Short mmCIF file of C-alpha atoms in Angstrom, two decimals:
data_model
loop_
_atom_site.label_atom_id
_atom_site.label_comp_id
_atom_site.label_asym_id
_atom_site.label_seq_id
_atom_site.Cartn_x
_atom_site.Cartn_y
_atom_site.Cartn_z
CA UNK A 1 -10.18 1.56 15.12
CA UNK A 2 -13.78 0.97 16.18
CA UNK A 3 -13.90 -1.38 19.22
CA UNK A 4 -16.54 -4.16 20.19
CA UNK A 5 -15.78 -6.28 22.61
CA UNK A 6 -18.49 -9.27 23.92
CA UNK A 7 -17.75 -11.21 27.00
CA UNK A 8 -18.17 -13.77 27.69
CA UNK A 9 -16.95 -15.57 24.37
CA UNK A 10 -18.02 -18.95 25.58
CA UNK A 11 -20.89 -20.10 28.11
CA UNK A 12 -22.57 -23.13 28.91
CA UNK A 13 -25.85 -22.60 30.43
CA UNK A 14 -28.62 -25.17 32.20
CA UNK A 15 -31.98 -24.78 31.29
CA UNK A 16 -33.85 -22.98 33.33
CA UNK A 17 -31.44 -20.33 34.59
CA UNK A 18 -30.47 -16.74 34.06
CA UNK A 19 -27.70 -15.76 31.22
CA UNK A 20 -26.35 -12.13 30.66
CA UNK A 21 -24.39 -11.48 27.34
CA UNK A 22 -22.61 -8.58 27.63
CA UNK A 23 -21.55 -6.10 24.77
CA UNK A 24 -18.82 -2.77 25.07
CA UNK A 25 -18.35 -0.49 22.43
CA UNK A 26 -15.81 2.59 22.24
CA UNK A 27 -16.80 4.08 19.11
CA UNK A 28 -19.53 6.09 20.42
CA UNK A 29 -21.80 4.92 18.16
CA UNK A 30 -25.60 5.50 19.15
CA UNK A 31 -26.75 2.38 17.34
CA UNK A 32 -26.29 -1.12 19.00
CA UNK A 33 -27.95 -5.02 17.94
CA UNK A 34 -28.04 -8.20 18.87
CA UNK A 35 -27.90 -10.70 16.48
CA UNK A 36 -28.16 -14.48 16.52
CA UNK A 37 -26.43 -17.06 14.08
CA UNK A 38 -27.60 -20.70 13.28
CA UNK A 39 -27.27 -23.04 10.03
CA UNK A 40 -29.18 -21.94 7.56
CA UNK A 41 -30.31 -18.71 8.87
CA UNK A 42 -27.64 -16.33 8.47
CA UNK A 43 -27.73 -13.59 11.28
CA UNK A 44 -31.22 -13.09 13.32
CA UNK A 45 -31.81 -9.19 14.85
CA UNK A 46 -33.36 -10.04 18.33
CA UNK A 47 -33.43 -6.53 20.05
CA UNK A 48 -31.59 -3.09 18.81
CA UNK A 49 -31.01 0.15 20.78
CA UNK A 50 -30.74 4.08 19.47
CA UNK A 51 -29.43 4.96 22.42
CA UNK A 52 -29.13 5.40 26.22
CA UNK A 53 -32.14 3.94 27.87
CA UNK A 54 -33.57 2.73 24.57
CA UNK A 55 -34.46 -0.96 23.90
CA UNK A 56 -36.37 -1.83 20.41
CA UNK A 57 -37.45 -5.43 19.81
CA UNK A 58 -36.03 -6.94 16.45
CA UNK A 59 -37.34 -10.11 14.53
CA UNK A 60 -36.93 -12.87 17.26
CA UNK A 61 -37.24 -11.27 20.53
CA UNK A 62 -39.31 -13.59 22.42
CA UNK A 63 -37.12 -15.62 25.36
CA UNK A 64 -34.91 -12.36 25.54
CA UNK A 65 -34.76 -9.24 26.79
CA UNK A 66 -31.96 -6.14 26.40
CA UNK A 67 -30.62 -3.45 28.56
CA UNK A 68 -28.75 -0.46 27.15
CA UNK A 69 -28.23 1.85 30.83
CA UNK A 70 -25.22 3.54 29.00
CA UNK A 71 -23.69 4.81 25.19
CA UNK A 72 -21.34 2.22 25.86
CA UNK A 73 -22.73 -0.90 27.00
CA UNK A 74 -25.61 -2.82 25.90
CA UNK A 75 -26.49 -6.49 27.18
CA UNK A 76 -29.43 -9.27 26.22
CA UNK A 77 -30.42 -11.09 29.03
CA UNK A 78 -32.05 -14.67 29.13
CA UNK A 79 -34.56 -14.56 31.80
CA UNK A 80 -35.14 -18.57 31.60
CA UNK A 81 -32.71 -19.98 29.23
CA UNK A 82 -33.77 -22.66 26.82
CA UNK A 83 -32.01 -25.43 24.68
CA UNK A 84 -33.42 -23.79 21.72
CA UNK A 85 -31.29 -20.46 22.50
CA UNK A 86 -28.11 -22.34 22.01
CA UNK A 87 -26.47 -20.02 19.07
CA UNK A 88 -23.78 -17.51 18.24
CA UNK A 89 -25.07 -14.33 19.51
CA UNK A 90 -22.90 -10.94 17.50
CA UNK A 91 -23.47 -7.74 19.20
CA UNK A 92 -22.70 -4.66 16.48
CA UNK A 93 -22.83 -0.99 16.75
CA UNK A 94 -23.26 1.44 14.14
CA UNK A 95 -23.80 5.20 13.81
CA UNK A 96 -27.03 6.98 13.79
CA UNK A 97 -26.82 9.86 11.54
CA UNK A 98 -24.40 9.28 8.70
CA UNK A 99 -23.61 5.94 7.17
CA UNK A 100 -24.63 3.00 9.44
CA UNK A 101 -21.53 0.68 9.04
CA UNK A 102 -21.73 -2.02 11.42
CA UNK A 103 -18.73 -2.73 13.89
CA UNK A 104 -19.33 -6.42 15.09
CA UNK A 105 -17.81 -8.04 18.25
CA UNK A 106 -15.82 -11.65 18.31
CA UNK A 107 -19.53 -13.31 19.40
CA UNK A 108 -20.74 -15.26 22.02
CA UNK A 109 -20.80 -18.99 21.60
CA UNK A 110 -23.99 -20.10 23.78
CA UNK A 111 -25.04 -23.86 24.61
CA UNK A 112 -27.83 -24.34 26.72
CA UNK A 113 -27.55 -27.75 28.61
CA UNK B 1 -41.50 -13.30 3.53
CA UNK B 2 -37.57 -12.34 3.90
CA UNK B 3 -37.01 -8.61 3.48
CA UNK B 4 -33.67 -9.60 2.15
CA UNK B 5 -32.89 -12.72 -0.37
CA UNK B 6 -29.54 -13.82 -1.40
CA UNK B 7 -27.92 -16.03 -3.75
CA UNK B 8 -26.79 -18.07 -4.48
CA UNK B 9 -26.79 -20.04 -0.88
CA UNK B 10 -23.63 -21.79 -1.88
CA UNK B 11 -20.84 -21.30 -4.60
CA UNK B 12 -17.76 -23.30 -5.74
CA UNK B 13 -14.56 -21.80 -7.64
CA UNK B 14 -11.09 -22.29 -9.07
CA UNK B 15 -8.68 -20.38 -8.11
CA UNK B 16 -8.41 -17.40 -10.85
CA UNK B 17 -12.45 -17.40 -11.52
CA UNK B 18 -14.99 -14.50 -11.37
CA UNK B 19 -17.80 -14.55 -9.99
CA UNK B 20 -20.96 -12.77 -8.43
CA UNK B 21 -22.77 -12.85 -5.74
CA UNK B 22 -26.91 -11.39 -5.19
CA UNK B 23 -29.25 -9.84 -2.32
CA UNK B 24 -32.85 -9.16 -3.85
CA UNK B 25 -34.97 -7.34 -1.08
CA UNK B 26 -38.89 -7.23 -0.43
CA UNK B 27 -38.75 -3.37 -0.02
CA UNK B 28 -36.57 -0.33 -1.06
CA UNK B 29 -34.00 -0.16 1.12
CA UNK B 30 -31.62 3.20 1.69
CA UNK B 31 -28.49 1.04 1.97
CA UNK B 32 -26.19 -2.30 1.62
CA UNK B 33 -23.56 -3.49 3.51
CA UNK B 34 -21.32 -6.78 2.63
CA UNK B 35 -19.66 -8.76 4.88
CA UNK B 36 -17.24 -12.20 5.07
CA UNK B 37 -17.00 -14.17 7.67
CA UNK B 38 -13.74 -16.14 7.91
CA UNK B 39 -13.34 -19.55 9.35
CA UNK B 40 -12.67 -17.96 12.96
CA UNK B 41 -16.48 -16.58 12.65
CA UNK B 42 -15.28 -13.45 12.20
CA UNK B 43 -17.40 -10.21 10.22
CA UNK B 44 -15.15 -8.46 8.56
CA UNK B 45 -16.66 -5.53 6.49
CA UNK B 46 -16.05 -5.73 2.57
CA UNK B 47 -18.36 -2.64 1.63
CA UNK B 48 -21.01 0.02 2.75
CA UNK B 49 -22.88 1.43 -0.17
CA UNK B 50 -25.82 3.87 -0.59
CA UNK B 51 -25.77 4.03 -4.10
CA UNK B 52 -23.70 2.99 -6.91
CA UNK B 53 -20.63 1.02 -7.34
CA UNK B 54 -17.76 0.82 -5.24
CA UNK B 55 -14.77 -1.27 -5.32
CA UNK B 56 -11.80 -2.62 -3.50
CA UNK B 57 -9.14 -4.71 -4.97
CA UNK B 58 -10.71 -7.76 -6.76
CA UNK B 59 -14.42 -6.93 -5.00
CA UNK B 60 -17.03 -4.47 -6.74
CA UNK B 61 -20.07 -4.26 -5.56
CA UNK B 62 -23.25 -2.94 -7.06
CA UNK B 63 -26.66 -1.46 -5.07
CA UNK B 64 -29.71 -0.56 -7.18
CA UNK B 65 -31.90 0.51 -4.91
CA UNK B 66 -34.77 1.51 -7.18
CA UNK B 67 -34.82 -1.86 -8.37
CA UNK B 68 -34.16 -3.52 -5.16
CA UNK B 69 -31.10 -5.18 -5.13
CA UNK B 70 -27.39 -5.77 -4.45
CA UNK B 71 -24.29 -7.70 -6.32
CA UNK B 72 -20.96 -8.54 -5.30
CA UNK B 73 -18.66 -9.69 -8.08
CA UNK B 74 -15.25 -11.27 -7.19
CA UNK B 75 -12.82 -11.38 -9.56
CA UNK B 76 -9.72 -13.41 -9.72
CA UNK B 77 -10.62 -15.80 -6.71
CA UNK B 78 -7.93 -16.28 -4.43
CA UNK B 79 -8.30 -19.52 -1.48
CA UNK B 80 -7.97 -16.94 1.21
CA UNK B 81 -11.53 -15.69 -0.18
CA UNK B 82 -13.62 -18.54 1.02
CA UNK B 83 -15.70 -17.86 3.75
CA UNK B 84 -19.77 -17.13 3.67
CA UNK B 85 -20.53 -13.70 2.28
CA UNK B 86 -23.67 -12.00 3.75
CA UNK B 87 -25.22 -8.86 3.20
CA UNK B 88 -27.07 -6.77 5.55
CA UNK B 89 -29.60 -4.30 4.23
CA UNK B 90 -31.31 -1.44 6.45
CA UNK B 91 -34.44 0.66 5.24
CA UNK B 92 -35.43 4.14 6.57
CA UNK B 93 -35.70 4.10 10.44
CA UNK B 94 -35.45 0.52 10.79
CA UNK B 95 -32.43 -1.84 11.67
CA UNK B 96 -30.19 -3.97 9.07
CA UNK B 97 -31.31 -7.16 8.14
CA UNK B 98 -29.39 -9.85 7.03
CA UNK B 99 -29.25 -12.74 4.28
CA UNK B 100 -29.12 -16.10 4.87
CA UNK B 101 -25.32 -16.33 3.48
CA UNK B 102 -23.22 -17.48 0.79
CA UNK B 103 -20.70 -20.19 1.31
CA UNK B 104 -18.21 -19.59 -0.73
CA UNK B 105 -15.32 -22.49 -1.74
CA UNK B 106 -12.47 -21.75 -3.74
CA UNK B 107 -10.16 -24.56 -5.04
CA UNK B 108 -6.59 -25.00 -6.25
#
Protein backbone atom coordinates (compact mmCIF):
# COMPACT_ATOMS: atom_id res chain seq x y z
CA UNK A 1 0.00 0.00 0.00
CA UNK A 2 1.33 3.41 -1.03
CA UNK A 3 2.49 5.37 2.07
CA UNK A 4 2.33 9.25 2.84
CA UNK A 5 2.94 10.26 5.93
CA UNK A 6 2.94 14.36 7.00
CA UNK A 7 4.18 15.41 10.34
CA UNK A 8 3.41 17.33 12.05
CA UNK A 9 -0.53 16.81 11.93
CA UNK A 10 -1.18 19.80 14.07
CA UNK A 11 0.86 23.19 14.63
CA UNK A 12 0.20 26.41 16.00
CA UNK A 13 2.44 29.00 14.73
CA UNK A 14 3.06 33.00 15.77
CA UNK A 15 3.29 35.32 13.15
CA UNK A 16 6.34 36.14 12.19
CA UNK A 17 8.29 32.90 12.63
CA UNK A 18 9.63 29.98 10.69
CA UNK A 19 7.27 26.71 10.00
CA UNK A 20 8.52 23.46 8.23
CA UNK A 21 5.78 20.95 7.02
CA UNK A 22 7.22 17.91 6.41
CA UNK A 23 6.05 15.16 3.87
CA UNK A 24 7.52 11.11 3.53
CA UNK A 25 6.56 8.98 0.90
CA UNK A 26 7.54 5.15 0.32
CA UNK A 27 6.07 4.56 -2.91
CA UNK A 28 8.84 5.83 -4.90
CA UNK A 29 6.89 7.93 -6.73
CA UNK A 30 8.84 10.82 -8.62
CA UNK A 31 5.92 13.22 -8.40
CA UNK A 32 5.23 15.13 -5.07
CA UNK A 33 2.59 18.51 -4.23
CA UNK A 34 1.60 20.56 -1.82
CA UNK A 35 -1.73 21.47 -1.59
CA UNK A 36 -3.73 23.84 0.58
CA UNK A 37 -7.50 23.51 1.72
CA UNK A 38 -9.89 26.40 2.82
CA UNK A 39 -13.87 26.92 2.57
CA UNK A 40 -14.82 27.40 -0.56
CA UNK A 41 -11.73 26.68 -2.40
CA UNK A 42 -11.33 23.11 -2.60
CA UNK A 43 -7.54 22.09 -2.71
CA UNK A 44 -4.85 24.96 -3.78
CA UNK A 45 -1.34 23.46 -5.60
CA UNK A 46 1.34 25.79 -3.95
CA UNK A 47 4.67 24.13 -5.14
CA UNK A 48 5.16 20.48 -6.92
CA UNK A 49 8.41 18.50 -7.44
CA UNK A 50 9.46 15.81 -10.42
CA UNK A 51 12.03 14.76 -8.55
CA UNK A 52 15.25 14.91 -6.48
CA UNK A 53 16.45 18.44 -6.32
CA UNK A 54 13.45 19.72 -8.26
CA UNK A 55 11.07 22.43 -6.89
CA UNK A 56 8.21 23.87 -9.42
CA UNK A 57 5.98 26.69 -8.17
CA UNK A 58 2.13 25.84 -8.39
CA UNK A 59 -0.87 28.38 -8.28
CA UNK A 60 -0.29 30.09 -4.82
CA UNK A 61 3.28 29.98 -4.10
CA UNK A 62 3.98 33.29 -2.76
CA UNK A 63 4.74 33.20 1.36
CA UNK A 64 6.18 29.58 0.71
CA UNK A 65 8.88 27.90 -0.38
CA UNK A 66 9.66 23.81 -0.94
CA UNK A 67 12.58 21.57 -0.60
CA UNK A 68 12.68 18.12 -2.18
CA UNK A 69 16.80 17.00 -1.19
CA UNK A 70 15.59 13.31 -1.61
CA UNK A 71 12.89 10.71 -3.70
CA UNK A 72 11.48 10.42 -0.45
CA UNK A 73 10.98 13.51 1.32
CA UNK A 74 9.68 16.73 0.27
CA UNK A 75 8.87 19.75 2.74
CA UNK A 76 7.22 23.55 2.25
CA UNK A 77 8.69 25.85 4.42
CA UNK A 78 7.16 29.23 5.74
CA UNK A 79 9.92 31.64 5.81
CA UNK A 80 7.68 34.36 7.81
CA UNK A 81 4.45 32.81 8.65
CA UNK A 82 1.27 34.78 8.32
CA UNK A 83 -2.37 34.58 9.75
CA UNK A 84 -3.53 34.27 6.29
CA UNK A 85 -1.54 30.79 5.89
CA UNK A 86 -3.67 29.23 8.51
CA UNK A 87 -5.12 26.08 6.33
CA UNK A 88 -5.00 22.35 5.83
CA UNK A 89 -1.93 21.79 3.91
CA UNK A 90 -2.16 17.76 1.90
CA UNK A 91 1.10 16.68 0.62
CA UNK A 92 0.44 13.84 -2.38
CA UNK A 93 2.72 11.90 -4.52
CA UNK A 94 2.06 10.41 -7.73
CA UNK A 95 3.99 8.63 -10.49
CA UNK A 96 5.67 10.20 -13.37
CA UNK A 97 5.41 8.01 -16.29
CA UNK A 98 2.27 5.91 -16.22
CA UNK A 99 -0.98 6.92 -14.62
CA UNK A 100 -0.55 9.81 -12.11
CA UNK A 101 -2.84 8.58 -9.21
CA UNK A 102 -2.38 10.69 -6.33
CA UNK A 103 -1.45 9.11 -2.83
CA UNK A 104 -2.39 11.91 -0.24
CA UNK A 105 -1.09 12.16 3.39
CA UNK A 106 -3.47 12.63 6.72
CA UNK A 107 -2.70 16.74 6.29
CA UNK A 108 -1.39 19.27 8.30
CA UNK A 109 -3.78 21.39 10.29
CA UNK A 110 -1.94 24.94 10.45
CA UNK A 111 -3.11 28.08 12.62
CA UNK A 112 -1.06 30.95 12.57
CA UNK A 113 -1.48 33.00 15.87
CA UNK B 1 -10.55 31.67 -14.93
CA UNK B 2 -10.59 28.02 -13.12
CA UNK B 3 -8.99 25.37 -15.32
CA UNK B 4 -11.35 23.03 -13.63
CA UNK B 5 -15.27 23.75 -12.74
CA UNK B 6 -17.45 21.52 -10.81
CA UNK B 7 -20.92 21.08 -9.91
CA UNK B 8 -22.89 21.21 -8.46
CA UNK B 9 -21.09 22.95 -5.21
CA UNK B 10 -23.56 21.25 -2.98
CA UNK B 11 -26.10 18.27 -3.28
CA UNK B 12 -28.80 16.74 -1.01
CA UNK B 13 -30.21 12.99 -1.23
CA UNK B 14 -32.41 10.25 0.17
CA UNK B 15 -31.11 7.38 0.89
CA UNK B 16 -31.73 4.99 -2.33
CA UNK B 17 -31.37 8.12 -4.95
CA UNK B 18 -29.09 8.53 -8.03
CA UNK B 19 -27.37 11.04 -8.77
CA UNK B 20 -24.44 12.83 -10.71
CA UNK B 21 -21.91 14.78 -10.13
CA UNK B 22 -19.75 17.37 -12.99
CA UNK B 23 -16.06 18.86 -13.58
CA UNK B 24 -16.11 21.09 -16.87
CA UNK B 25 -12.41 22.23 -17.56
CA UNK B 26 -10.96 25.42 -19.42
CA UNK B 27 -8.52 23.17 -21.46
CA UNK B 28 -8.16 19.50 -22.69
CA UNK B 29 -6.89 17.72 -20.12
CA UNK B 30 -5.11 13.99 -20.52
CA UNK B 31 -6.77 12.76 -17.32
CA UNK B 32 -9.42 12.76 -14.22
CA UNK B 33 -9.14 11.65 -10.96
CA UNK B 34 -12.16 11.58 -8.23
CA UNK B 35 -11.82 11.77 -4.83
CA UNK B 36 -14.10 11.82 -1.29
CA UNK B 37 -13.16 13.20 1.52
CA UNK B 38 -14.77 11.75 4.66
CA UNK B 39 -15.59 13.62 7.77
CA UNK B 40 -11.96 12.79 9.24
CA UNK B 41 -10.60 15.01 6.11
CA UNK B 42 -9.50 12.18 4.62
CA UNK B 43 -8.83 11.69 0.35
CA UNK B 44 -9.69 8.60 -0.41
CA UNK B 45 -9.41 7.79 -4.21
CA UNK B 46 -12.80 6.75 -5.98
CA UNK B 47 -11.33 6.67 -9.67
CA UNK B 48 -8.37 7.47 -12.11
CA UNK B 49 -9.53 7.67 -15.67
CA UNK B 50 -7.86 8.56 -19.02
CA UNK B 51 -10.61 7.83 -21.09
CA UNK B 52 -13.90 6.28 -20.92
CA UNK B 53 -16.02 4.87 -18.27
CA UNK B 54 -15.07 3.04 -15.37
CA UNK B 55 -16.96 1.82 -12.48
CA UNK B 56 -16.90 0.52 -8.99
CA UNK B 57 -19.84 -0.67 -7.08
CA UNK B 58 -22.61 2.03 -7.12
CA UNK B 59 -19.91 4.83 -8.67
CA UNK B 60 -19.37 5.22 -12.60
CA UNK B 61 -17.62 7.74 -13.74
CA UNK B 62 -17.39 9.29 -17.16
CA UNK B 63 -14.21 11.52 -18.81
CA UNK B 64 -14.74 13.09 -22.24
CA UNK B 65 -11.84 14.63 -22.81
CA UNK B 66 -12.46 15.97 -26.30
CA UNK B 67 -15.27 17.73 -24.96
CA UNK B 68 -13.76 18.70 -21.76
CA UNK B 69 -15.33 17.20 -19.04
CA UNK B 70 -15.94 14.67 -16.24
CA UNK B 71 -19.20 12.97 -14.42
CA UNK B 72 -19.59 10.95 -11.49
CA UNK B 73 -22.96 9.29 -11.11
CA UNK B 74 -23.88 7.60 -7.76
CA UNK B 75 -26.39 5.30 -7.69
CA UNK B 76 -28.33 3.95 -4.83
CA UNK B 77 -27.03 6.56 -2.17
CA UNK B 78 -26.06 5.06 0.92
CA UNK B 79 -25.40 7.72 4.36
CA UNK B 80 -21.88 6.43 4.51
CA UNK B 81 -21.51 8.34 0.99
CA UNK B 82 -21.66 11.84 2.25
CA UNK B 83 -18.64 13.59 2.24
CA UNK B 84 -17.39 16.43 -0.50
CA UNK B 85 -16.43 14.85 -3.80
CA UNK B 86 -13.62 16.65 -5.72
CA UNK B 87 -11.98 16.00 -8.81
CA UNK B 88 -8.53 16.69 -9.75
CA UNK B 89 -7.66 17.08 -13.40
CA UNK B 90 -3.91 17.20 -14.82
CA UNK B 91 -3.03 18.31 -18.52
CA UNK B 92 0.18 17.33 -20.41
CA UNK B 93 3.33 18.25 -18.33
CA UNK B 94 1.57 20.15 -15.82
CA UNK B 95 0.30 19.22 -12.22
CA UNK B 96 -3.46 18.20 -11.17
CA UNK B 97 -5.72 20.76 -10.39
CA UNK B 98 -8.52 20.57 -8.32
CA UNK B 99 -12.36 21.64 -8.05
CA UNK B 100 -13.77 23.55 -5.61
CA UNK B 101 -15.86 20.40 -4.17
CA UNK B 102 -19.13 18.92 -3.84
CA UNK B 103 -20.76 18.52 -0.50
CA UNK B 104 -22.63 15.84 -0.65
CA UNK B 105 -25.68 15.00 2.13
CA UNK B 106 -27.51 11.94 2.12
CA UNK B 107 -30.63 11.48 4.36
CA UNK B 108 -32.64 8.66 5.91
Amino acid sequence: EAAVTQSPRNKVAVTGGKVTLSCNQTNNHNNMYWYRQDTGHGLRLIHYSYGAGSTEKGDIPDGYKASRPSQENFSLILELATPSQTSVYFCASGEAYSQNTLYFGAGTRLSVL
Amino acid sequence: GMPVEQNPPALSLYEGADSGLRCNFSTTMKSVQWFQQNHRGRLITLFYLAQGTKENGRLKSTFNSKERYSTLHIKDAQLEDSGTYFCAAEANNNAPRFGAGTKLTVKP
